[in-house]
Tab-separated table of C-alpha atoms in Angstrom:
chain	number	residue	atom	x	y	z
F	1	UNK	CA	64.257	86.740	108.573
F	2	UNK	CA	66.082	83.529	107.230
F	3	UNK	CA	68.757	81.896	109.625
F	4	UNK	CA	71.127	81.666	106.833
F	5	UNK	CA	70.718	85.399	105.736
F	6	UNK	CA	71.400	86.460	109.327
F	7	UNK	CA	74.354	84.549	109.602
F	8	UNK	CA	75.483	85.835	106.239
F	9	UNK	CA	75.365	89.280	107.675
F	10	UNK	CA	77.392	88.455	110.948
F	11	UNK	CA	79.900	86.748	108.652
F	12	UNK	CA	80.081	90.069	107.014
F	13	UNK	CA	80.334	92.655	109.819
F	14	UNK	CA	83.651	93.296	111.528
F	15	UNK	CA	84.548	92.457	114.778
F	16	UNK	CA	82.871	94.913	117.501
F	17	UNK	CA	85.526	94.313	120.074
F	18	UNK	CA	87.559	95.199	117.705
F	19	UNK	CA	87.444	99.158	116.243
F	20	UNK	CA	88.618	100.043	112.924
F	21	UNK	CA	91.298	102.372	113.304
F	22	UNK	CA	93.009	103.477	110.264
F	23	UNK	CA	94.581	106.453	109.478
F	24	UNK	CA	93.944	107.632	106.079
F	25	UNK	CA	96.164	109.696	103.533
F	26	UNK	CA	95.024	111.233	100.141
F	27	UNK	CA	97.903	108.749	98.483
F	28	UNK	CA	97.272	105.175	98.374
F	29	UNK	CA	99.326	102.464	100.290
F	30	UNK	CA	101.704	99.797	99.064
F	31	UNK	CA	100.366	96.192	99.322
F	32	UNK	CA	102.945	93.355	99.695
F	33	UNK	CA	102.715	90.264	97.855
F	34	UNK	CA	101.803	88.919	101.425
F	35	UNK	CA	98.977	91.327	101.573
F	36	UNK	CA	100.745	93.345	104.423
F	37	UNK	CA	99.604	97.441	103.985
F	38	UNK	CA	102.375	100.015	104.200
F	39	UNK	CA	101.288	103.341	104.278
F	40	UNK	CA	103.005	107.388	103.774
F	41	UNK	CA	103.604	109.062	106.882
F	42	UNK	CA	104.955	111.641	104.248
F	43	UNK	CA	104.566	113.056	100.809
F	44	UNK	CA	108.188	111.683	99.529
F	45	UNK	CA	108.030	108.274	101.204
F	46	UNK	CA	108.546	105.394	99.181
F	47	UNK	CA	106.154	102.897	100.817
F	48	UNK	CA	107.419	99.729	98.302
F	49	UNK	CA	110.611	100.601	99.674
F	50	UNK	CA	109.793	100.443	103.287
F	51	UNK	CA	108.498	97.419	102.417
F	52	UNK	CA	111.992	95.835	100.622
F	53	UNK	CA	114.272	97.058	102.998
F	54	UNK	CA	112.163	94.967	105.564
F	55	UNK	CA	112.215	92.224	103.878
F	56	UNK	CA	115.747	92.105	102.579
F	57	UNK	CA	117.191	91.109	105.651
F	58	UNK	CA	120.677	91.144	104.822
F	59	UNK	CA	120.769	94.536	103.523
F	60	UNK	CA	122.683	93.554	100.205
F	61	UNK	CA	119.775	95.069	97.723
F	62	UNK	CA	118.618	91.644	96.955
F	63	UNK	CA	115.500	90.124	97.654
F	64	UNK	CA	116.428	85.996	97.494
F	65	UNK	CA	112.900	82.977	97.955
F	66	UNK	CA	114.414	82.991	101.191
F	67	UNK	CA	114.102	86.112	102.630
F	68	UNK	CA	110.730	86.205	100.626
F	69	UNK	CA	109.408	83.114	102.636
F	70	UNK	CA	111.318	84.845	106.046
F	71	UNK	CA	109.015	88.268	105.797
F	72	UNK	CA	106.223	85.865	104.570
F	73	UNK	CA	106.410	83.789	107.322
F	74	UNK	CA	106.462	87.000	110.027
F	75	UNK	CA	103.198	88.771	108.294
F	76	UNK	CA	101.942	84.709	109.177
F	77	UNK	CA	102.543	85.086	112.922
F	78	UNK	CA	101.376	88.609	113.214
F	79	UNK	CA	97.802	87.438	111.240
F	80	UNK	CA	97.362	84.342	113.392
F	81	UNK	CA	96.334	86.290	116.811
F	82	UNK	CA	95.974	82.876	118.543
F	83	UNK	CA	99.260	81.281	117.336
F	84	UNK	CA	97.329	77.761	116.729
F	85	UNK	CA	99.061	77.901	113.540
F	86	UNK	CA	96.380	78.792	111.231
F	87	UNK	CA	94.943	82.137	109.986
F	88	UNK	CA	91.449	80.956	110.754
F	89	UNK	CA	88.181	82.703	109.008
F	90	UNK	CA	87.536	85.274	111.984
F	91	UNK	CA	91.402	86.334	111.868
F	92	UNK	CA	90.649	86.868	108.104
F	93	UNK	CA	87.627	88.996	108.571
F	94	UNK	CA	89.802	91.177	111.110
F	95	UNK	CA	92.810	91.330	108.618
F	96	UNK	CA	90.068	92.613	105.517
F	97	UNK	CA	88.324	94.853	108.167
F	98	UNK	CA	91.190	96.148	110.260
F	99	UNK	CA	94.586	95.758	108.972
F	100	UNK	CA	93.921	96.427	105.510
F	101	UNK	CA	90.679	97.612	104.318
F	102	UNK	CA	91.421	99.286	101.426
F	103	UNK	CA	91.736	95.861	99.314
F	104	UNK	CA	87.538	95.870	99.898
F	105	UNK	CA	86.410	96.197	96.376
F	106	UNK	CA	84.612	99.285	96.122
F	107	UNK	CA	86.507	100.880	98.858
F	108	UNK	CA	87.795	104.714	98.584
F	109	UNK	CA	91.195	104.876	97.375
F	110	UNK	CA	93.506	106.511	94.605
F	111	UNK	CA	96.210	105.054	92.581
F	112	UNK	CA	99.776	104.471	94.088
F	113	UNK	CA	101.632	108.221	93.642
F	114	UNK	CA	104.706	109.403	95.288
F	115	UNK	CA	102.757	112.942	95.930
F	116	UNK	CA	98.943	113.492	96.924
F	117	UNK	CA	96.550	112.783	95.094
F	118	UNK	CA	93.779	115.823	93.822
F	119	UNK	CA	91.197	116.048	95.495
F	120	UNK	CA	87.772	115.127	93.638
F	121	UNK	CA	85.343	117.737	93.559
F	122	UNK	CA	82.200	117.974	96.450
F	123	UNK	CA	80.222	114.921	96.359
F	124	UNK	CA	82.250	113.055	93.775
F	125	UNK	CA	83.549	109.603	94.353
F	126	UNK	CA	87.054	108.502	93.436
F	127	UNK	CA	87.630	106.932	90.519
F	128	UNK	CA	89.325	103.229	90.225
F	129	UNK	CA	91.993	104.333	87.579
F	130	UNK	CA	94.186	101.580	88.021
F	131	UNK	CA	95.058	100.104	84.715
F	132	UNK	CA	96.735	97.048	82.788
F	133	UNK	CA	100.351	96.985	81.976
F	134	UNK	CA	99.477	97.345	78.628
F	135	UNK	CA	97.544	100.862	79.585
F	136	UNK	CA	94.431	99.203	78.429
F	137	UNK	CA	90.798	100.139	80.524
F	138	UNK	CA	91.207	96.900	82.258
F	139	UNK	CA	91.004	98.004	85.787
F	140	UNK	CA	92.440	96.131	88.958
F	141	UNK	CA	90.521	94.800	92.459
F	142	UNK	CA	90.982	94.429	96.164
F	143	UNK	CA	94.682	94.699	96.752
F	144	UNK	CA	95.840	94.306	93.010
F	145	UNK	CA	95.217	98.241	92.929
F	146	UNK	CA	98.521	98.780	94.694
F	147	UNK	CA	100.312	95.538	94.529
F	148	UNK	CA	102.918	94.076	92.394
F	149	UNK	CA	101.118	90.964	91.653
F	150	UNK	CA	97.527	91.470	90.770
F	151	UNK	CA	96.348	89.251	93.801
F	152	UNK	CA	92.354	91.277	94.835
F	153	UNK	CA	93.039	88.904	98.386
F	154	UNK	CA	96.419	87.924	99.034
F	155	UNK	CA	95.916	86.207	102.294
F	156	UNK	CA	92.982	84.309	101.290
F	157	UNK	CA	93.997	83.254	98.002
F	158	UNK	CA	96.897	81.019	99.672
F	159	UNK	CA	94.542	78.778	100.978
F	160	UNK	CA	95.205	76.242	98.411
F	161	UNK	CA	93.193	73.399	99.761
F	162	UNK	CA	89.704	75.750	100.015
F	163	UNK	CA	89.393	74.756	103.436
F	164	UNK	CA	89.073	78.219	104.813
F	165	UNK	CA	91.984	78.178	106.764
F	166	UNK	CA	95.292	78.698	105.842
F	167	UNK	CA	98.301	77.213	107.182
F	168	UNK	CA	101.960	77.904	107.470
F	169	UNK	CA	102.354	75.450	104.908
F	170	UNK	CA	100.384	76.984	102.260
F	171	UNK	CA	101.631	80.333	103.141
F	172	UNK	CA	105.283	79.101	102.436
F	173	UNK	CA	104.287	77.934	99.724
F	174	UNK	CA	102.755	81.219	98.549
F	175	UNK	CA	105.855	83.065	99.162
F	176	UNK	CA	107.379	80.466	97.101
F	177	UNK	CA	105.009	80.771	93.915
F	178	UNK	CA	104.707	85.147	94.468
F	179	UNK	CA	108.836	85.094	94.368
F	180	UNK	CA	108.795	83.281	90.873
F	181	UNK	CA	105.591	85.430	89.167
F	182	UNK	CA	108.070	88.624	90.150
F	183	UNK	CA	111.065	86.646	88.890
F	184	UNK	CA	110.228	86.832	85.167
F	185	UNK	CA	113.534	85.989	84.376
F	186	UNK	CA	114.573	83.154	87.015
F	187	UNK	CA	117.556	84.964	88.254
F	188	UNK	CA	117.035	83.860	92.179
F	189	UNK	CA	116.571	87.032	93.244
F	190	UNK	CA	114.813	90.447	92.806
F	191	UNK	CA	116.612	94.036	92.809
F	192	UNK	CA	114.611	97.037	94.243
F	193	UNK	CA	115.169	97.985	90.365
F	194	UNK	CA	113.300	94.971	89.165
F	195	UNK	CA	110.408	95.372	91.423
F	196	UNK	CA	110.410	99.084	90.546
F	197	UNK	CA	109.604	97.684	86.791
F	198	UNK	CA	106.817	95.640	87.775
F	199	UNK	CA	104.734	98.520	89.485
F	200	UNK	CA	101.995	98.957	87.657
F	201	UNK	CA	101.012	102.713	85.814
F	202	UNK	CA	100.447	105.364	87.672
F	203	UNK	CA	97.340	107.241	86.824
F	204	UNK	CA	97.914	110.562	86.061
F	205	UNK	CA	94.600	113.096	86.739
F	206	UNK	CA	92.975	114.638	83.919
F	207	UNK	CA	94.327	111.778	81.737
F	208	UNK	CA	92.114	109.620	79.250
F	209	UNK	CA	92.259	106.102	79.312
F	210	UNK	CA	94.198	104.083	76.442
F	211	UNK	CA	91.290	101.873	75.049
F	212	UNK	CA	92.368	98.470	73.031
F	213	UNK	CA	91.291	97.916	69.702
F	214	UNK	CA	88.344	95.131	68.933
F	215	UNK	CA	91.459	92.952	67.200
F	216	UNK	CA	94.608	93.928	69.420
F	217	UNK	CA	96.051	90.907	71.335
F	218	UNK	CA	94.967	90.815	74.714
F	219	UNK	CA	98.183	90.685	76.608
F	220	UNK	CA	96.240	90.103	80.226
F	221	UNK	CA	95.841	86.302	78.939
F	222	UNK	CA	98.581	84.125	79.457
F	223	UNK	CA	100.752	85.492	81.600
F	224	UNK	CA	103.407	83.683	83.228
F	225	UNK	CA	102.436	81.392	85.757
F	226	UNK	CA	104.737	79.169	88.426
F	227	UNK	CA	106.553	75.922	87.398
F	228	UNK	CA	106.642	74.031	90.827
F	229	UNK	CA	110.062	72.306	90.756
């Protein structure tokens, strides 16, 4: 067998000394816009929620850059096992495998729902019902399925240099671009209200999807993008 193929398949294997241990729910977890996984303990718990209360430090209902870069920069330290400063590829391959394996496309899940989700008859598979905000049959990946931001990898995608490594640096500056795509309206800061606007539809079982006609605007293109100041 090839060298490179072999290698490919160690790349792609988790860590043996380190054991998957997950515990899995029939409802589907929140993702941060750091990637971070927060996951029901409970039918009634609002997982988002768990998530902004931890980040809003000063526990005013506001959600300011800085406190974004603050719980930004913690999810950092707790990635980077070796504290060299750098989430480095084999820390990524842990994160994907152990901390938060349900943003693996293809990867068992169900939409984000307050209450469990049905269970699908013997032998079926799950359905990926996650839809545009326009209700549209475009369907989300990796960690977009239960994010804010439709991000499939949020940790990897703030390696801006492609180096395969990401630093503090870039992750700052992550938190920095994330806080203005959820700050449509450049306010400064972000009310558990105007995050609750930006979740995405919930899929409802039994329901059709909404398909777009040949000559509608597609309103997935164009969407606002950071202005670094």
């Amino acid at each position: 067998m090839p060298l490179f193929f072999l290698l490919a398949l160690a790349a792609a294997a988790p860590p043996d000394d380190h054991p998957i241990m997950v515990t899995g729910h029939s409802w589907a977890p929140f993702i941060s816009p750091f990637g971070e996984p927060f996951r029901a303990k409970k039918t009634d718990q609002d997982t988002m929620g768990d998530w902004f209360r931890q980040a809003d430090r000063d526990q005013d209902g506001l959600l300011t850059p800085a406190e974004m870069r603050a719980d930004g920069e913690r999810f950092f330290a707790l990635l980077d096992g070796d504290g060299n400063g750098l989430i480095e590829p084999e820390e990524l391959v842990e994160y994907e495998w152990e901390v938060a394996p349900e943003i693996q496309v293809g990867s068992r899940w169900r939409a984000p729902s307050s209450a469990p989700a049905l269970p699908a008859s013997k032998g079926e598979r799950p359905k990926d019902d996650s839809r545009g905000s326009d209700g549209s049959d475009y369907e989300r990946q990796g960690a977009g399925r239960y994010a804010l931001l439709n991000i499939p990898e949020p940790v990897a995608s703030a390696d801006a240099n492609f180096d395969r490594a990401i630093s503090l640096a870039e992750f700052r500056q992550a938190a920095a671009d994330r806080f203005r795509l959820l700050d449509g309206t450049d306010k400064g800061q972000l009310s558990f209200t105007d995050m609750e606007a930006l979740r995405p539809p919930q899929f409802v079982p039994g329901s059709k999807r909404k398909k777009r006609a040949r000559d509608a605007t597609d309103a997935r293109v164009g969407q606002r993008l950071p202005i670094s100041r």
